Coordinates of C-alpha atoms in Angstrom, one line a residue:
Chain A
M29 CA 88.7 104.2 75.2
N30 CA 89.4 106.7 72.4
W31 CA 85.8 107.9 72.5
L32 CA 85.9 108.5 76.2
A33 CA 89.3 110.1 76.1
L34 CA 88.2 112.5 73.4
R35 CA 84.8 113.2 75.0
L36 CA 86.5 114.1 78.3
L37 CA 89.1 116.2 76.5
R38 CA 86.6 118.0 74.3
P39 CA 86.1 121.2 76.2
Y40 CA 89.9 121.6 76.7
L41 CA 90.6 120.7 73.1
I42 CA 88.2 123.4 72.0
V43 CA 89.9 126.0 74.2
A44 CA 93.4 124.9 73.1
A45 CA 92.4 125.0 69.4
A46 CA 90.8 128.4 69.8
L47 CA 93.9 129.7 71.5
S48 CA 96.1 128.2 68.8
A49 CA 93.9 129.7 66.0
L50 CA 93.8 133.1 67.6
S51 CA 97.5 133.1 68.3
T52 CA 98.4 132.0 64.8
A53 CA 96.1 134.7 63.3
F54 CA 97.7 137.3 65.6
V55 CA 101.2 136.2 64.6
L56 CA 100.5 136.3 60.9
A57 CA 98.6 139.6 61.0
G58 CA 101.3 141.1 63.3
A59 CA 104.1 140.0 60.9
R60 CA 102.2 141.6 58.0
V61 CA 101.8 144.9 59.8
I62 CA 105.5 144.9 60.9
R63 CA 106.6 144.2 57.3
Q64 CA 104.5 147.0 56.0
Q65 CA 105.9 149.5 58.5
A66 CA 109.5 148.3 58.0
E67 CA 109.1 148.8 54.3
A68 CA 107.5 152.2 54.7
H69 CA 110.6 153.2 56.7
G70 CA 113.0 151.7 54.2
I71 CA 114.2 149.0 56.6
V72 CA 115.4 145.9 54.8
V73 CA 115.0 143.2 57.5
A74 CA 116.8 140.6 55.4
G75 CA 119.9 142.8 55.8
Y76 CA 119.9 142.5 59.5
V77 CA 119.1 138.9 60.2
P78 CA 120.1 136.4 61.3
D79 CA 123.1 138.0 63.0
R80 CA 122.0 141.6 63.4
T81 CA 124.7 142.9 61.1
G82 CA 124.6 146.4 59.7
L83 CA 123.3 149.3 61.8
C84 CA 121.3 147.1 64.2
E85 CA 122.9 147.0 67.6
R86 CA 122.2 144.5 70.3
G87 CA 119.7 145.8 72.8
V88 CA 118.3 148.4 70.4
S89 CA 115.2 147.7 68.3
C90 CA 115.9 148.0 64.6
L91 CA 112.2 148.1 63.8
P92 CA 110.4 151.5 63.6
A93 CA 109.4 152.7 67.1
G94 CA 105.7 152.5 68.0
T95 CA 103.4 149.9 66.5
A96 CA 106.0 147.8 64.7
T97 CA 108.2 147.4 67.8
S98 CA 105.2 146.8 70.1
L99 CA 103.7 144.2 67.8
A100 CA 107.0 142.4 67.5
Q101 CA 107.3 142.2 71.2
A102 CA 103.7 141.0 71.5
V103 CA 104.4 138.4 68.9
V104 CA 107.4 137.1 71.0
L105 CA 105.2 137.1 74.1
V106 CA 102.7 135.0 72.3
A107 CA 105.3 132.6 71.0
T108 CA 106.8 132.3 74.5
F109 CA 103.7 131.7 76.5
V110 CA 101.3 129.9 74.1
P111 CA 103.2 126.6 74.3
L112 CA 102.9 126.8 78.1
L113 CA 99.3 127.8 78.1
I114 CA 98.3 125.0 75.7
G115 CA 100.2 122.5 77.8
L116 CA 98.4 123.7 81.0
I117 CA 95.0 123.7 79.3
L118 CA 95.3 120.1 78.2
G119 CA 97.5 118.7 80.9
V120 CA 96.2 120.0 84.2
P121 CA 92.6 118.6 84.0
L122 CA 93.7 115.4 82.1
F123 CA 93.8 113.2 85.2
A124 CA 93.4 115.7 88.1
R125 CA 89.7 116.2 87.4
E126 CA 88.9 112.5 87.2
R127 CA 90.8 112.0 90.4
E128 CA 89.0 114.9 92.1
E129 CA 85.6 113.5 91.0
S130 CA 86.6 109.9 91.7
T131 CA 85.4 108.9 88.2
D132 CA 88.8 107.2 87.8
A133 CA 87.3 104.5 90.0
F134 CA 84.6 103.9 87.4
V135 CA 86.8 103.7 84.3
L136 CA 89.5 101.7 86.0
T137 CA 87.0 99.0 87.0
Q138 CA 85.8 98.4 83.5
S139 CA 87.2 95.6 81.4
V140 CA 89.9 97.7 79.8
P141 CA 93.6 97.5 80.9
R142 CA 94.5 100.4 83.0
M143 CA 97.6 101.3 81.0
R144 CA 95.3 101.8 78.0
W145 CA 93.4 104.4 80.0
L146 CA 96.6 106.2 80.9
F147 CA 98.3 106.1 77.6
T148 CA 95.2 106.8 75.4
K149 CA 94.4 109.9 77.3
L150 CA 98.0 111.0 77.4
L151 CA 98.7 110.4 73.8
W152 CA 95.6 112.3 72.6
A153 CA 96.5 115.2 74.9
L154 CA 100.1 115.2 73.8
A155 CA 99.2 114.9 70.1
A156 CA 96.6 117.7 70.3
G157 CA 99.0 119.9 72.2
A158 CA 101.7 119.3 69.7
V159 CA 99.4 120.1 66.7
C160 CA 98.0 123.3 68.4
T161 CA 101.5 124.6 69.3
A162 CA 102.9 123.5 65.9
A163 CA 100.4 125.8 64.1
V164 CA 101.6 128.8 66.2
A165 CA 105.2 127.8 65.9
V166 CA 105.2 127.3 62.2
A167 CA 103.4 130.7 61.6
F168 CA 105.9 132.3 64.0
R169 CA 109.0 130.8 62.4
L170 CA 108.0 131.4 58.8
A171 CA 106.3 134.8 59.1
A172 CA 107.4 136.6 62.3
A173 CA 110.7 135.3 63.6
R174 CA 112.8 137.5 61.3
Y175 CA 111.3 140.6 62.8
T176 CA 111.6 139.5 66.4
L177 CA 115.3 138.8 65.8
I178 CA 115.9 142.5 65.4
V179 CA 113.6 143.8 68.1
G180 CA 115.6 144.7 71.2
E181 CA 114.1 146.2 74.3
F182 CA 114.4 145.6 78.0
G183 CA 112.8 142.4 78.8
Y184 CA 113.3 140.9 75.4
S185 CA 116.7 139.5 76.4
L186 CA 114.9 137.9 79.4
L187 CA 112.4 136.3 77.1
Q188 CA 115.2 134.8 75.0
V189 CA 115.8 132.5 78.0
A190 CA 112.3 131.1 77.7
H191 CA 111.9 131.4 74.0
K192 CA 113.8 130.0 71.1
H193 CA 113.0 130.6 67.5
S194 CA 112.5 126.9 67.0
I195 CA 109.4 125.0 66.1
V196 CA 110.8 121.8 67.7
F197 CA 111.6 123.6 71.0
M198 CA 108.1 125.3 71.1
V199 CA 106.3 122.0 70.4
M200 CA 108.4 120.1 72.9
Q201 CA 107.6 122.7 75.6
T202 CA 103.9 122.0 75.1
V203 CA 104.4 118.2 75.1
F204 CA 106.5 118.3 78.2
I205 CA 104.2 120.6 80.2
T206 CA 101.2 118.5 79.1
A207 CA 102.8 115.3 80.3
L208 CA 104.2 116.9 83.5
A209 CA 100.8 118.4 84.4
G210 CA 99.0 115.2 83.5
I211 CA 101.1 113.0 85.7
A212 CA 101.2 115.6 88.5
G213 CA 97.3 115.5 88.4
L214 CA 97.4 111.7 88.4
A215 CA 99.6 111.7 91.4
G216 CA 98.1 114.5 93.4
G217 CA 94.5 114.4 92.2
R218 CA 93.9 118.2 92.8
T219 CA 93.4 120.5 89.9
L220 CA 94.5 123.7 91.5
R221 CA 97.6 122.1 93.1
T222 CA 98.5 120.6 89.8
L223 CA 98.2 124.0 88.0
V224 CA 100.4 125.8 90.6
M225 CA 103.0 123.0 90.5
S226 CA 103.1 123.0 86.7
V227 CA 103.5 126.8 86.4
V228 CA 106.3 126.7 89.0
A229 CA 108.0 123.8 87.2
W230 CA 107.9 125.6 83.8
P231 CA 110.9 128.0 84.3
V232 CA 112.8 125.2 86.1
A233 CA 112.2 122.9 83.1
L234 CA 113.3 125.7 80.7
I235 CA 116.6 126.3 82.6
V236 CA 117.3 122.6 82.7
A237 CA 116.5 122.3 79.0
Q238 CA 118.8 125.2 78.2
L239 CA 121.6 123.8 80.2
G240 CA 121.0 120.3 78.7
G241 CA 120.8 121.8 75.2
L242 CA 124.1 123.7 75.7
L243 CA 125.8 120.6 77.0
L244 CA 124.6 118.5 74.1
A245 CA 125.5 121.2 71.6
G246 CA 129.0 121.5 73.2
V247 CA 129.5 117.7 73.0
T248 CA 128.4 117.8 69.4
A249 CA 130.7 120.7 68.6
V250 CA 133.6 118.8 70.1
L251 CA 132.8 115.7 68.1
V252 CA 132.4 117.7 64.9
S253 CA 135.8 119.3 65.5
W254 CA 137.4 115.9 66.0
S255 CA 135.8 114.1 63.1
D256 CA 135.7 115.2 59.5
S257 CA 132.9 112.7 58.7
L258 CA 130.7 114.0 61.6
S259 CA 131.5 117.5 60.5
M260 CA 130.3 116.7 57.0
M261 CA 127.2 115.0 58.4
V262 CA 126.2 117.6 61.1
G263 CA 127.7 120.8 59.7
T264 CA 128.1 123.8 61.8
L265 CA 125.7 124.6 64.6
D266 CA 123.5 127.7 64.2
E267 CA 121.0 129.1 66.7
D268 CA 118.2 126.9 65.5
E269 CA 120.2 123.7 66.0
V270 CA 121.2 124.7 69.5
A271 CA 117.5 125.3 70.2
A272 CA 116.7 121.9 68.8
F273 CA 119.3 120.4 71.3
A274 CA 117.4 122.2 74.1
A275 CA 114.3 120.3 73.0
V276 CA 116.1 117.0 73.7
P277 CA 116.0 117.3 77.6
L278 CA 112.3 118.3 77.3
G279 CA 111.7 115.1 75.3
M280 CA 113.6 113.1 78.0
G281 CA 111.6 114.7 80.7
T282 CA 108.4 113.7 78.9
V283 CA 109.5 110.1 78.8
V284 CA 110.4 110.2 82.5
A285 CA 106.9 111.7 83.2
L286 CA 105.2 108.8 81.3
L287 CA 107.2 106.2 83.2
V288 CA 106.3 107.8 86.5
G289 CA 102.6 107.8 85.4
R290 CA 102.9 104.1 84.5
G291 CA 104.3 103.4 88.0
I292 CA 101.5 105.3 89.6
V293 CA 98.8 103.4 87.7
R294 CA 100.5 100.1 88.6
R295 CA 100.5 100.8 92.3
G296 CA 97.0 102.2 92.3
T297 CA 95.9 105.7 92.0
R298 CA 95.0 106.1 95.7
Chain B
M8 CA 79.6 79.7 83.1
P9 CA 82.1 82.5 82.6
F10 CA 83.7 82.2 86.0
E11 CA 85.1 79.1 87.7
R12 CA 82.6 78.3 90.5
T13 CA 85.0 76.0 92.3
E14 CA 87.3 78.9 93.0
A15 CA 86.6 81.3 95.9
A16 CA 85.1 84.4 94.4
L17 CA 87.3 86.6 96.7
D18 CA 90.3 85.4 98.6
V19 CA 91.9 88.0 100.9
A20 CA 95.1 86.7 102.5
G21 CA 97.2 88.7 105.0
V22 CA 96.3 92.0 103.5
G23 CA 97.8 95.1 105.1
H24 CA 97.9 98.7 103.8
S25 CA 98.9 102.0 105.3
F26 CA 98.2 105.6 104.2
G27 CA 101.3 107.4 105.5
P28 CA 101.4 106.7 109.2
R29 CA 97.8 105.5 109.4
R30 CA 97.3 101.8 109.1
A31 CA 94.1 101.2 107.1
L32 CA 94.2 97.4 106.9
D33 CA 96.1 95.1 109.2
D34 CA 96.6 91.4 108.3
C35 CA 93.1 90.9 106.9
S36 CA 92.2 87.4 105.8
F37 CA 88.9 85.9 104.7
V38 CA 87.4 84.0 101.8
V39 CA 84.1 84.7 100.0
P40 CA 82.8 81.6 98.4
A41 CA 81.2 81.9 94.9
G42 CA 77.5 82.7 95.0
A43 CA 77.5 84.2 98.5
V44 CA 76.1 87.6 99.5
T45 CA 78.6 88.9 102.0
A46 CA 78.3 92.1 104.1
L47 CA 81.4 93.9 105.0
V48 CA 80.5 95.7 108.2
G49 CA 82.4 98.3 110.1
R50 CA 82.4 101.7 111.5
N51 CA 83.5 104.7 109.5
G52 CA 87.2 104.5 108.8
A53 CA 87.3 100.8 109.6
G54 CA 88.9 100.0 106.3
K55 CA 85.9 98.7 104.3
S56 CA 86.4 101.0 101.3
T57 CA 90.2 100.3 101.2
L58 CA 89.5 96.6 101.2
L59 CA 86.9 96.9 98.4
R60 CA 89.3 99.1 96.4
A61 CA 92.0 96.5 96.8
A62 CA 89.6 93.8 95.7
A63 CA 88.7 95.9 92.6
G64 CA 92.4 96.3 91.8
L65 CA 92.3 100.1 92.4
L66 CA 94.9 99.8 95.1
R67 CA 97.8 97.5 95.5
P68 CA 98.1 96.6 99.2
D69 CA 101.4 97.0 100.9
R70 CA 101.2 93.4 102.2
G71 CA 99.3 90.2 101.4
R72 CA 97.4 89.4 98.2
V73 CA 93.8 89.6 96.9
R74 CA 92.6 87.1 94.4
V75 CA 89.3 87.2 92.4
F76 CA 88.3 83.8 91.1
G77 CA 91.9 82.8 91.4
E78 CA 93.4 85.8 89.6
V79 CA 95.4 88.4 91.4
A80 CA 93.2 91.5 91.6
G81 CA 94.2 93.8 88.7
D82 CA 93.8 93.9 84.9
A83 CA 93.2 90.2 84.6
S84 CA 90.3 90.2 87.1
L85 CA 88.6 93.3 85.7
P86 CA 86.1 91.5 83.5
A87 CA 85.0 89.4 86.5
I88 CA 84.1 92.3 88.8
G89 CA 81.5 95.0 88.9
Y90 CA 82.4 97.8 91.3
V91 CA 80.3 100.6 92.6
G92 CA 82.3 103.1 94.6
Q93 CA 81.0 105.4 97.4
H94 CA 78.9 108.2 96.0
A95 CA 78.5 106.3 92.7
P96 CA 81.1 108.2 90.7
L97 CA 80.1 108.5 87.0
Y98 CA 80.9 111.1 84.4
P99 CA 78.6 114.0 85.1
M100 CA 78.8 115.5 81.6
L101 CA 77.5 112.3 79.9
T102 CA 73.9 111.6 79.5
V103 CA 72.4 108.3 80.8
A104 CA 72.2 107.0 77.2
Q105 CA 75.9 107.9 76.6
T106 CA 76.9 106.3 79.9
L107 CA 75.1 103.1 79.0
A108 CA 76.8 103.2 75.5
L109 CA 80.1 103.7 77.2
G110 CA 79.6 100.5 79.2
G111 CA 79.2 98.7 75.9
R112 CA 82.4 100.2 74.6
L113 CA 84.5 99.3 77.6
N114 CA 83.1 95.8 78.4
P115 CA 83.1 93.0 75.9
R116 CA 80.5 91.0 77.8
W117 CA 78.2 94.1 78.2
D118 CA 74.5 93.1 78.1
A119 CA 72.9 96.1 76.4
A120 CA 69.3 94.8 76.6
Y121 CA 69.7 94.0 80.3
A122 CA 71.1 97.5 80.9
R123 CA 68.3 99.1 79.1
R124 CA 65.7 97.1 81.1
L125 CA 67.4 97.9 84.4
A126 CA 67.5 101.6 83.4
D127 CA 63.9 101.6 82.5
D128 CA 62.9 99.8 85.7
A129 CA 64.8 102.6 87.6
A130 CA 63.0 105.2 85.5
L131 CA 66.3 106.7 84.4
P132 CA 65.7 109.3 81.7
S133 CA 67.9 108.6 78.7
G134 CA 68.6 112.2 77.8
A135 CA 69.3 113.5 81.3
R136 CA 72.9 114.3 82.1
V137 CA 74.3 112.2 85.0
G138 CA 75.3 115.4 86.8
T139 CA 71.7 116.5 87.0
L140 CA 70.5 113.2 88.5
A141 CA 69.5 113.0 92.2
P142 CA 72.1 111.0 94.2
G143 CA 69.6 108.1 94.5
R144 CA 69.1 108.0 90.7
R145 CA 72.9 108.2 90.1
A146 CA 73.4 105.3 92.5
R147 CA 70.8 103.3 90.5
L148 CA 72.7 104.1 87.3
A149 CA 76.0 103.1 88.8
L150 CA 74.4 99.8 89.9
V151 CA 73.0 99.3 86.4
M152 CA 76.5 99.8 85.0
A153 CA 78.0 97.2 87.3
L154 CA 75.2 94.6 86.7
A155 CA 75.1 94.9 82.9
K156 CA 78.8 94.1 82.8
R157 CA 77.7 90.6 83.8
P158 CA 80.3 90.2 86.5
G159 CA 81.0 87.2 88.6
L160 CA 81.7 89.3 91.7
L161 CA 79.9 92.5 92.6
L162 CA 81.7 94.9 94.9
L163 CA 79.4 97.5 96.3
D164 CA 80.7 100.2 98.6
E165 CA 77.8 101.4 100.7
P166 CA 75.4 101.2 97.7
L167 CA 72.3 101.9 99.7
A168 CA 73.5 105.0 101.6
P169 CA 72.1 107.6 99.2
L170 CA 68.8 105.8 98.5
D171 CA 65.4 106.5 99.9
P172 CA 63.5 103.6 101.6
V173 CA 61.6 102.7 98.4
A174 CA 64.7 102.8 96.3
R175 CA 66.5 100.7 98.9
T176 CA 63.9 98.0 98.6
E177 CA 64.0 98.1 94.8
V178 CA 67.8 98.0 94.6
T179 CA 67.9 95.1 97.1
G180 CA 65.3 93.3 95.0
A181 CA 67.4 93.8 91.9
L182 CA 70.5 92.5 93.6
M183 CA 68.7 89.5 95.0
A184 CA 67.3 88.8 91.5
E185 CA 70.8 88.9 90.1
V186 CA 72.1 86.5 92.7
A187 CA 69.2 84.1 92.3
G188 CA 69.3 84.3 88.5
R189 CA 73.0 84.1 87.8
G190 CA 74.6 83.2 91.1
T191 CA 76.6 86.4 91.2
T192 CA 78.7 86.8 94.3
V193 CA 78.1 90.0 96.1
V194 CA 80.3 91.8 98.6
L195 CA 78.6 95.0 99.9
S196 CA 79.9 97.2 102.6
S197 CA 77.7 99.0 105.1
H198 CA 77.7 100.5 108.5
V199 CA 73.9 100.3 108.8
V200 CA 72.9 96.8 110.1
A201 CA 69.3 97.2 108.9
D202 CA 70.6 97.4 105.3
I203 CA 72.1 94.0 105.4
D204 CA 69.7 92.1 107.7
G205 CA 67.9 89.5 105.6
V206 CA 70.1 90.2 102.5
C207 CA 73.4 88.6 103.3
D208 CA 74.3 85.1 104.1
R209 CA 77.9 85.9 105.2
V210 CA 79.3 88.6 107.2
V211 CA 82.8 90.1 107.7
V212 CA 83.2 92.5 110.5
L213 CA 86.1 95.0 110.2
A214 CA 87.3 97.2 113.1
D215 CA 90.5 99.3 113.1
G216 CA 91.6 97.6 109.9
R217 CA 91.3 94.1 111.3
V218 CA 88.9 91.3 110.6
R219 CA 87.1 90.6 113.8
L220 CA 84.6 88.1 112.4
A221 CA 84.2 86.3 109.1
A222 CA 81.5 83.7 109.1
D223 CA 78.2 82.5 107.8
V224 CA 75.4 84.5 109.3
D225 CA 73.4 81.5 110.5
Q226 CA 76.5 79.8 111.9
A227 CA 77.6 82.9 113.6
L228 CA 74.2 83.4 115.2
A229 CA 74.1 79.7 116.3
T230 CA 77.5 79.9 118.0
H231 CA 76.9 83.0 120.0
L232 CA 74.7 83.8 122.9
V233 CA 73.7 87.0 124.8
A234 CA 73.9 86.7 128.5
V235 CA 72.0 89.1 130.7
G236 CA 72.3 89.2 134.5
A237 CA 74.0 90.7 137.5
G238 CA 77.3 92.2 136.7
S239 CA 79.1 89.9 139.1
E240 CA 77.7 86.8 137.4
V241 CA 78.5 88.0 133.9
G242 CA 82.0 88.9 135.1
A243 CA 82.4 85.3 136.3
L244 CA 82.0 84.0 132.7
D245 CA 85.0 82.6 130.9
G246 CA 86.8 85.8 129.8
T247 CA 88.2 84.3 126.5
A248 CA 84.6 83.6 125.3
I249 CA 83.3 87.0 125.9
V250 CA 83.2 89.1 122.8
E251 CA 81.9 92.2 124.5
A252 CA 80.3 93.0 127.8
R253 CA 78.5 96.1 128.9
A254 CA 77.3 97.1 132.4
V255 CA 74.0 99.0 132.9
G256 CA 73.7 99.8 136.6
R257 CA 74.2 96.6 138.6
D258 CA 73.2 94.4 135.5
A259 CA 75.4 93.5 132.6
T260 CA 74.9 92.2 129.1
A261 CA 77.6 90.1 127.3
L262 CA 77.9 88.7 123.9
V263 CA 79.5 85.3 124.3
R264 CA 81.0 82.8 121.9
S265 CA 79.1 79.7 123.0
A266 CA 76.5 77.4 121.6
E267 CA 74.9 76.4 124.9
P268 CA 73.8 78.6 127.9
V269 CA 75.7 78.0 131.2
G270 CA 74.9 79.0 134.8
S271 CA 71.9 80.9 136.0
L272 CA 72.1 83.9 133.7
A273 CA 69.3 84.8 131.3
W274 CA 70.4 83.7 127.8
H275 CA 69.1 84.3 124.3
R276 CA 70.3 84.0 120.8
P277 CA 71.5 87.3 119.5
T278 CA 69.9 89.1 116.6
L279 CA 72.2 90.0 113.7
E280 CA 72.3 93.5 115.0
E281 CA 73.3 92.4 118.5
L282 CA 75.9 90.2 117.1
L283 CA 77.4 92.8 114.8
L284 CA 77.2 95.6 117.4
G285 CA 79.0 93.3 119.9
Y286 CA 81.9 92.8 117.5
L287 CA 82.0 96.4 116.5
R288 CA 82.1 97.5 120.1
A289 CA 84.5 94.9 121.2
P290 CA 87.9 96.3 122.3
G291 CA 90.6 95.5 119.8
P292 CA 93.7 93.6 120.7
E293 CA 96.4 95.6 122.4
P294 CA 99.0 96.9 119.9
E295 CA 102.3 95.2 120.1
R296 CA 104.7 97.1 122.3
K297 CA 108.3 97.1 121.2
V298 CA 110.8 97.2 124.0
T299 CA 114.2 98.4 123.2
L300 CA 117.1 97.6 125.4
A301 CA 119.2 100.6 126.3

């Protein structure tokens, strides 16, 4: 089943890997150019981050105008949308295409348990998506996040809703979208319908994740304030940790999607 | 033998299934004994494909149960079945050789030598991608995949539909050889009577999701007669025995459940086509009317 799952995923894996490699290269090269321009203008980025102290005001870019600011915004766009795109590339055709071509009837009547078909395909897609997005996320977090923290133009604040400077959050976005699109394709069996539904579900999922993350962070903060031992263990919450909390609802959503998929296969795909 | 021959190969009991408001199967019950070649006959939309999908475990019916060699249709029965769906769905991006190799990966009892021989007999080019094969060739490959799995029960959903007359003969020959050589049970659906005449020894007629007839072909032919005569004489026959009656001008023809002719009508044994068409044309039972008291 592994061979079949990988063979069917191959074209989508190639596209996702190429997108990941290009995005990673763009993030790294962009960060290098931004650093060079900041240094040329005598801007010490380390002095502004992580809390935009000094002369950097909220809503105003502290990077040199022109290439550096534009690049920083482009890097944020890449970091915001690549997790979604990788999730869609791997998730939408995962089952929808097999349902559309009725080849699921072939594989589901071979001597292999049906759950193995479901979970082998899903796990390969989720793992591949996580790796592809992790490459971009690590490059972004280590090389470019410090610059994007002090870029401030219209639209950037909107992007902050969708994007967190967190590797875990970015990876979980891809994992969730892959699982959601995969299961939607399994249920509906139409590629275009699955694509549209997944794209529409993305902002909804992000809002739910943000709200869930804030709730979890709030609960943790209350617990920490009550308990010295928890306070010692967890420490204070910074932006990264709050973003990591927002990844928890996405993880829970992924588990729910897998359970729904299991139910669909048990009942029969059509 | 890998499958218990004392069990019925396929046992369909009280199966009902709906797709939204449309009832696809309604209280279907019949048994296919091991080693039989059974034709599932019905018009388009009669429920043949739904029934075969339920037997293959691809669909869990809303009501009733389907057993294959005593196992509930599902994961446990998968090694026992070979299924070829309508339009012979196979992965179009794989080559013929890769498809055959895939059969080996997914089936522990896969007979690679037999698969190779059947593929050679069908002149399937190893290096050709499945998506580039003509529909007839693809159907042959799908049949090879089902046969080389060495199943006890072959479920074929209109397998002959995309084949040319020569290929039909060849596929039918391969099927008959499999049945004769290994005693494989075959259930094949069709709405073309000519495809099954001389091939099957049992027949199940489906209409509007209901089983209208499930019997041995010879027995069914022996217990039915066709009456031809004046409309008034045919109309005087026992109504409960008449399966279907048609008037042509002042004359009428009726398919009647009876072993012996009665009266002065002209009687003859029906051909398989006359028998099946009679049941396919027969009006279904009136749907139950629910009366609610105000």
